[in-house]
CSV table of C-alpha atoms in Angstrom, one decimal:
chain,number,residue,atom,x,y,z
T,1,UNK,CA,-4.3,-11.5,-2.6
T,2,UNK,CA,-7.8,-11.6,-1.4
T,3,UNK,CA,-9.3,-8.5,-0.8
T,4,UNK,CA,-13.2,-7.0,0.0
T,5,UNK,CA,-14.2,-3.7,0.8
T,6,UNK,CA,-17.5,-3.4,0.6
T,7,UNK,CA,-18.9,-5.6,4.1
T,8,UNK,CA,-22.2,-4.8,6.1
T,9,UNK,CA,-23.1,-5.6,9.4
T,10,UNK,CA,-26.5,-6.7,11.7
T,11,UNK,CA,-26.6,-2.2,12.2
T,12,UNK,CA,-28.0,-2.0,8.6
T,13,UNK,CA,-31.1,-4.0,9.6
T,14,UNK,CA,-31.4,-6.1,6.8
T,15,UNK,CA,-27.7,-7.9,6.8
T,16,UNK,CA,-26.4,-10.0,10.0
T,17,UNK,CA,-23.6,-10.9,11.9
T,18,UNK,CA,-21.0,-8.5,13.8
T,19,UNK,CA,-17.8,-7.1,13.5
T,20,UNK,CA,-16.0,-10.1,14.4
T,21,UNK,CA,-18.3,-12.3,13.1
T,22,UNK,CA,-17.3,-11.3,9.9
T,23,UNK,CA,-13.5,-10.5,10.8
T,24,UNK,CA,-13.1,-14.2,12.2
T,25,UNK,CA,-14.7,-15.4,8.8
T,26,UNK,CA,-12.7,-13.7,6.4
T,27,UNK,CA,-9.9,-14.7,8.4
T,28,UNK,CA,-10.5,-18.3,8.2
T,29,UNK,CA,-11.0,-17.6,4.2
T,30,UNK,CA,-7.4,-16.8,3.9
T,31,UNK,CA,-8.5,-12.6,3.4
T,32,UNK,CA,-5.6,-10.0,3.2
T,33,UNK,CA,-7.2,-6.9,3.6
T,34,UNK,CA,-11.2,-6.1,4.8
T,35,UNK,CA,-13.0,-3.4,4.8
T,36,UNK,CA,-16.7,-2.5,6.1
T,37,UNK,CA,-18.7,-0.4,4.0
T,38,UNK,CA,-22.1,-0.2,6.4
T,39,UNK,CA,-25.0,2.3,5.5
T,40,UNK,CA,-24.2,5.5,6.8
T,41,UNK,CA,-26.5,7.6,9.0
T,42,UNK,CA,-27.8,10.5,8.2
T,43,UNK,CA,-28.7,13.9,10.3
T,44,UNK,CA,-32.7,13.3,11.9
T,45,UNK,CA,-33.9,15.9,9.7
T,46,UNK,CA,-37.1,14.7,8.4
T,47,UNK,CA,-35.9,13.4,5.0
T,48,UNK,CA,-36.8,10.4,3.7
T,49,UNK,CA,-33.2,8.9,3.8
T,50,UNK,CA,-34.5,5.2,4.1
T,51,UNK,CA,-33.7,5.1,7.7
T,52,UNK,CA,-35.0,1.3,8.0
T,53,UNK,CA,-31.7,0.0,6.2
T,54,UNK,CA,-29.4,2.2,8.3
T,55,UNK,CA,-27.9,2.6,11.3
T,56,UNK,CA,-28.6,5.5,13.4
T,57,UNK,CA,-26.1,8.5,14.4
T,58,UNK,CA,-25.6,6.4,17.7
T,59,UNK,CA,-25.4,3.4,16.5
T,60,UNK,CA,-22.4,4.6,14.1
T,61,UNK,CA,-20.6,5.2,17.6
T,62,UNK,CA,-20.6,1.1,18.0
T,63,UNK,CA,-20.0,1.0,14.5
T,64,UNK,CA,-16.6,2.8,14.6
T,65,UNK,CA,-15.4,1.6,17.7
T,66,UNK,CA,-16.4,-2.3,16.9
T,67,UNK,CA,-14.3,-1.7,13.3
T,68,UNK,CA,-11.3,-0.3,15.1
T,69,UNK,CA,-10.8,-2.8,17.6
T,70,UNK,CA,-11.5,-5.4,15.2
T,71,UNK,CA,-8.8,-8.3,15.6
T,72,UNK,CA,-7.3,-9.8,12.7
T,73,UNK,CA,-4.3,-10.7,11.1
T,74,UNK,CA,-4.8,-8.5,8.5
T,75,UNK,CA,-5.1,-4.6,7.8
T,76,UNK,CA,-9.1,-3.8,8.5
T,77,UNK,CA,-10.3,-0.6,7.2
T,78,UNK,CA,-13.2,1.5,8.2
T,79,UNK,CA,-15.9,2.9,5.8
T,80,UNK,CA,-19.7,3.7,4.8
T,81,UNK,CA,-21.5,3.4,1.9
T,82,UNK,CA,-23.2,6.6,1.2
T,83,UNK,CA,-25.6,7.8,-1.7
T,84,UNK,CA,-24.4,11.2,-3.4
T,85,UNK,CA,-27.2,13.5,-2.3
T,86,UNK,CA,-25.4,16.8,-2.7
T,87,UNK,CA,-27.5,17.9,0.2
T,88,UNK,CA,-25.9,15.8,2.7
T,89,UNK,CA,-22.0,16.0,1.4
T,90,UNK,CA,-20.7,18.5,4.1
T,91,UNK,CA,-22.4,15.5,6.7
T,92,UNK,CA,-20.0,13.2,4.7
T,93,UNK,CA,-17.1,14.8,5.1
T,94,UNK,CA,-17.0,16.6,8.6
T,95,UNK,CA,-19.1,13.6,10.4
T,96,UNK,CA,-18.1,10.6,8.7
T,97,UNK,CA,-14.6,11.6,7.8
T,98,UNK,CA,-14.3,13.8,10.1
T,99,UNK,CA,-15.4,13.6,13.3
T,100,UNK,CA,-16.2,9.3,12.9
T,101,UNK,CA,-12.5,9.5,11.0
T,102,UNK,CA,-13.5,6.8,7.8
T,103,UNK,CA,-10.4,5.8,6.0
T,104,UNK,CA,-12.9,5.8,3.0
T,105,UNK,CA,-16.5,6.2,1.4
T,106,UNK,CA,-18.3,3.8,-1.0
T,107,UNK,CA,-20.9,5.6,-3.7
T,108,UNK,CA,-23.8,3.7,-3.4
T,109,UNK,CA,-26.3,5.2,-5.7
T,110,UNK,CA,-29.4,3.2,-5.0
T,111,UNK,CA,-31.8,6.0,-5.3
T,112,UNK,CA,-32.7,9.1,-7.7
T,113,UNK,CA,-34.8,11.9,-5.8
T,114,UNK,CA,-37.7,13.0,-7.4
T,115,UNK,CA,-39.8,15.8,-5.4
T,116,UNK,CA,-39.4,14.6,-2.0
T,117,UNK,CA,-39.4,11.2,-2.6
T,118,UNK,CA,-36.3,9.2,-3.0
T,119,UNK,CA,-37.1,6.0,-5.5
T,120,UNK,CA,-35.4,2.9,-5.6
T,121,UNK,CA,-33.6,2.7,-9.4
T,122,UNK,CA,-34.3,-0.7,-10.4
T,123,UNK,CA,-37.9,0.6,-10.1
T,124,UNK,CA,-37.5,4.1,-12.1
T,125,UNK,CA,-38.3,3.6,-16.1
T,126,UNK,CA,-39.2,7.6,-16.4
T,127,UNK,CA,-36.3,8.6,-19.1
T,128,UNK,CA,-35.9,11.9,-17.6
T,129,UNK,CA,-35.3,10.7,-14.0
T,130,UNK,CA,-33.0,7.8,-15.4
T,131,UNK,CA,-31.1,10.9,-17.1
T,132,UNK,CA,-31.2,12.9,-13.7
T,133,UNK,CA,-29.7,9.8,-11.5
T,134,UNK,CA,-26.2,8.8,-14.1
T,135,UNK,CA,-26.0,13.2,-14.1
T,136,UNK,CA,-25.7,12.7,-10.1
T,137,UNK,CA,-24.0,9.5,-9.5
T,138,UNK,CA,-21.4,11.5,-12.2
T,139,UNK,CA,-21.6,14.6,-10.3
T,140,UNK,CA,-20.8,12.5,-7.5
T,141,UNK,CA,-18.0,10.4,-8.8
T,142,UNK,CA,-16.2,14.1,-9.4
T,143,UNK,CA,-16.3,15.1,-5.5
T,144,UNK,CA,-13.3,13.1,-4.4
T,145,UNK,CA,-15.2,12.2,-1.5
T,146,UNK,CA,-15.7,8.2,-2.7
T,147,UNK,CA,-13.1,5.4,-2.8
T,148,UNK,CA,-15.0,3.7,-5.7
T,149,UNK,CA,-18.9,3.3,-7.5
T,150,UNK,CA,-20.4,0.2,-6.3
T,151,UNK,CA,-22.8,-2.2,-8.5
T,152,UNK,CA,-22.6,0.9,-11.0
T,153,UNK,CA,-25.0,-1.2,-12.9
T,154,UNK,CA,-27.5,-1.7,-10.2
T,155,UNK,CA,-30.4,-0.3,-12.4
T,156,UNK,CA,-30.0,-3.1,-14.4
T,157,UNK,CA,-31.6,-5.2,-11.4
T,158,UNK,CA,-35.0,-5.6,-12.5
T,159,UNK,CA,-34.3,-7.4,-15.7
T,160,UNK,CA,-34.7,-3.9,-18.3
T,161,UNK,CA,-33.6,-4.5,-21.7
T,162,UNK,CA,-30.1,-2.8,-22.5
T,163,UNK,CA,-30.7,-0.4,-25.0
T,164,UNK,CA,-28.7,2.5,-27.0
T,165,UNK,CA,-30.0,5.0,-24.4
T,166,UNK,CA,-28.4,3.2,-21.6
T,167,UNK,CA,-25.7,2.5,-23.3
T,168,UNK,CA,-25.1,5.9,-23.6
T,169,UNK,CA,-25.3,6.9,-19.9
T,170,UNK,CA,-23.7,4.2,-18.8
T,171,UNK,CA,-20.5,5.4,-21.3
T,172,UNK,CA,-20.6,8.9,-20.3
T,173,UNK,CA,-20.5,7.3,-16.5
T,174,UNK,CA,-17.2,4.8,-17.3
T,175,UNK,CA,-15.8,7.8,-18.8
T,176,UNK,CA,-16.3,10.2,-15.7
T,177,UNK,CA,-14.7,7.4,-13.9
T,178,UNK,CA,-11.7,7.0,-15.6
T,179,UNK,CA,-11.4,11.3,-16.1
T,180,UNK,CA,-11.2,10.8,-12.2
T,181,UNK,CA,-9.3,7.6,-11.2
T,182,UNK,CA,-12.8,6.4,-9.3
T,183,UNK,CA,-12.8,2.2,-9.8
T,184,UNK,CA,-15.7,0.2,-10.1
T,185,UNK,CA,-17.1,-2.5,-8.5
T,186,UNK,CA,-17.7,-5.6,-9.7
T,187,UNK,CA,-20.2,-6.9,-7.1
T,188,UNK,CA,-20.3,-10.1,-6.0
T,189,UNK,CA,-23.9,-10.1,-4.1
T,190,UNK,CA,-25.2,-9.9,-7.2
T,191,UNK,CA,-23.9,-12.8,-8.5
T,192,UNK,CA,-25.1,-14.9,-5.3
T,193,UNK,CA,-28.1,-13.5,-5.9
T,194,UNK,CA,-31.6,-15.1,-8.0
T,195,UNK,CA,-31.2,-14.5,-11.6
T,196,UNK,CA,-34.3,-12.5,-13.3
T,197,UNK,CA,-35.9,-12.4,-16.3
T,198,UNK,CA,-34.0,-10.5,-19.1
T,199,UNK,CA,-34.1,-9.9,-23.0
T,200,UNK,CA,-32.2,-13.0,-23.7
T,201,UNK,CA,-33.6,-15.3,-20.8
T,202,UNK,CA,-32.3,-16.1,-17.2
T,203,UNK,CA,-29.2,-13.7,-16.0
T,204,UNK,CA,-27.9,-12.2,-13.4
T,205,UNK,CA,-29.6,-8.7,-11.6
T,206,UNK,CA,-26.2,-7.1,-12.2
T,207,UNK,CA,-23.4,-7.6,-12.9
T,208,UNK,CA,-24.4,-7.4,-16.3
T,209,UNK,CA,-21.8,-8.4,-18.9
T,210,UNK,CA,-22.5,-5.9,-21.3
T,211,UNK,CA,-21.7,-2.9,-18.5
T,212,UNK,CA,-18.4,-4.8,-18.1
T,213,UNK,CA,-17.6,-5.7,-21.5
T,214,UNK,CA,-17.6,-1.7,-22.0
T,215,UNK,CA,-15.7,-0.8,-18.9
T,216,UNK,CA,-12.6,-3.4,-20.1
T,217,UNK,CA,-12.9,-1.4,-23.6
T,218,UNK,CA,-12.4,1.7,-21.9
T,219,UNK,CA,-9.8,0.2,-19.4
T,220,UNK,CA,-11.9,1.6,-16.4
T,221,UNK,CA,-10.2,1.0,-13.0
T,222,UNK,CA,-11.6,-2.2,-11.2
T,223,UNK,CA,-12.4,-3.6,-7.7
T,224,UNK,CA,-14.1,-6.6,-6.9
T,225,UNK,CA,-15.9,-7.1,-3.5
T,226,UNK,CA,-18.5,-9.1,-1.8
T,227,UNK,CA,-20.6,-6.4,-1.0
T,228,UNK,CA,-21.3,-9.1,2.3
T,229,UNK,CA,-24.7,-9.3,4.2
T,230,UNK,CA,-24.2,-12.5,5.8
T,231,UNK,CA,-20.6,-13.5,7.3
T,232,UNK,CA,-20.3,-16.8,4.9
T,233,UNK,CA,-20.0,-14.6,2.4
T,234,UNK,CA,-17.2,-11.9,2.8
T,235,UNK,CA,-14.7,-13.9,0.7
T,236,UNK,CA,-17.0,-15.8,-1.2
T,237,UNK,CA,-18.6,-13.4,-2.9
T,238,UNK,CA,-15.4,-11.5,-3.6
T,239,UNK,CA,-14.0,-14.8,-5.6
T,240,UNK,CA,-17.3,-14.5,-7.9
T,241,UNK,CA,-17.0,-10.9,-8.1
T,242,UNK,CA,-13.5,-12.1,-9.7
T,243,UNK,CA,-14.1,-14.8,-11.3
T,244,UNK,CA,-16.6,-12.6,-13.5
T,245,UNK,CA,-14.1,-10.0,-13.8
T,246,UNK,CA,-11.4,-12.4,-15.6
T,247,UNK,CA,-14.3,-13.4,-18.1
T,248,UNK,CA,-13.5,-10.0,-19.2
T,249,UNK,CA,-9.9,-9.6,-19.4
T,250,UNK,CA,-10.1,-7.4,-15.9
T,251,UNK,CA,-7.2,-7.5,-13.3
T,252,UNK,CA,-8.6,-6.0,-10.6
T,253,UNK,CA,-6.9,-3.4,-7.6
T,254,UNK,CA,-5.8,-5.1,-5.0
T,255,UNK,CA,-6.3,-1.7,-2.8
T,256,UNK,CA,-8.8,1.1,-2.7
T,257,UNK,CA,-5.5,3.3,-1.5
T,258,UNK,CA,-3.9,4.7,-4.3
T,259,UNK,CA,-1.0,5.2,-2.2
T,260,UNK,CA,-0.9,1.2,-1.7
T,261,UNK,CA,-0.8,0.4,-5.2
C-alpha cells in the first residue's frame, strides 16, 4: 500500500497547492489512503501561537469543507497537526474534533514555551528547557488526543551532536510511546530536505538514524509520511520516509486507525 497522513496545504502560509491539487497528485502516484494534517488554528487570544504558519479559525471552515469533498479514489481523511500546549487541549478536542469533526490529530511538537515566548526546538540548547519540552511532548503523547508524534527527532535539525543526555530523553520518549500505542513518524520532508553539518559530517536534519536505530530496538510502532508542502511530493516523500525505515528493519502501519489494522 501507499499511504501518507501527514499533507499541508497553501492555508499554512508557507506550503502550496490545494486540496485537490494534492488529491489529484497522490492519485496519479498510485496512493491508497491520504490524509491532511494542516496547522491548526488557534483561539485569537493574544498568545504567541505562530499565527504566520497557520490558518485562521475561518479559514479552517474552507479547510474542512475542501477535505471532505475531496474526490478521490481512495479513502481521504481529515486532520491537524497541533503542538501539545496543555493550555489549548479542551480547543483540540471540542473545536477540532468536535465541532470541525477531525478523524485525527498529529503531535507536532515544534516548540517548548519558556515565559511567554514559544521557541523554535532546533534552536533551544538550555538543558533545562530541552528537559521541559520531551516532559511535554510525553505528557502529550499520554492524552489520547494524537494519532501519532511527528519528526519526534525534530530537535535534531540543527545539526547537535547526539549525546548520552539525549539519548536518554529520547528513550524515556519511545518508551512513553509504546506504554501508549502512539506511532512515530518517520518523516519524509526531512529526507528531501538540505543535509547539515553534524558530528560525523554531512546528514540529514532528521531523520536521524540513531533515533531510529533505538525505536526498532524497542519495537516502537511506526508510520511513514511525507509530511507534504508542495503537491509533487505527497507520495514521494512517503517512499523515502520508507525507504529509511527498511534500513532499519521497520514495517511500518499501513493505517493510523487502530481499528483498520
Amino acid at each position: 500500500m501507499l499511504t501518507n497522513f501527514h499533507t499541508h496545504t497553501f492555508l499554512c502560509h508557507h506550503a502550496e497547492g490545494t486540496v485537490s491539487d494534492y488529491v489529484a497528485a497522490a492519485q496519479a502516484s498510485g496512493c491508497d489512503m491520504l490524509g491532511f494534517s494542516d496547522h491548526c488554528p488557534y483561539p485569537r487570544d493574544g498568545n504567541d501561537t505562530w499565527p504566520g504558519i497557520r490558518m485562521t479559525p475561518e479559514e479552517a471552515v474552507t479547510y474542512v469543507s475542501d477535505v471532505r469533498n475531496a474526490a478521490a479514489a481512495f479513502p481521504v481523511y481529515l486532520g491537524f497537526e497541533c503542538e501539545y500546549d496543555a493550555e489549548y487541549a479542551s480547543w483540540y478536542a471540542d473545536e477540532l474534533k468536535g465541532r470541525f469533526g477531525a478523524d485525527y490529530l498529529v503531535l507536532g511538537a515544534h516548540w517548548v514555551c519558556a515565559g511567554n515566548e514559544r521557541l523554535y526546538i532546533p534552536d533551544v540548547h538550555d538543558r533545562a528547557l530541552i528537559r521541559q519540552y520531551f516532559d511535554t511532548v510525553i505528557e502529550g503523547m499520554r492524552t489520547g488526543l494524537y494519532s501519532f508524534l511527528a519528526h519526534p527527532d525534530l530537535i535534531m535539525a540543527d545539526g547537535r551532536c547526539w549525546d548520552a543526555e539525549l539519548e536518554s530523553h529520547f528513550s524515556e520518549l519511545i518508551d512513553a510511546a509504546v506504554s501508549c500505542g502512539l506511532p512515530l513518524e518517520v518523516n519524509g520532508v526531512g529526507l528531501a530536505r538540505r543535509m547539515v553539518a553534524g558530528e560525523r559530517g554531512l546528514r540529514h536534519p532528521y531523520p536521524v538514524d540513531e533515533f531510529w536505530e533505538l525505536a526498532a530496538k524497542k519495537n516502537a510502532a511506526v508510520v511513514c509520511n511525507a509530511d507534504a508542502h508542495r503537491p509533487q511530493d505527497v507520495i514521494a516523500n512517503a517512499v523515502l520516509a520508507r525507504n529509511f525505515a527498511a534500513r532499519f528493519g521497520i514495517t511500518p502501519l499501513e493505517t493510523i486507525f487502530p481499528e483498520s489494522r
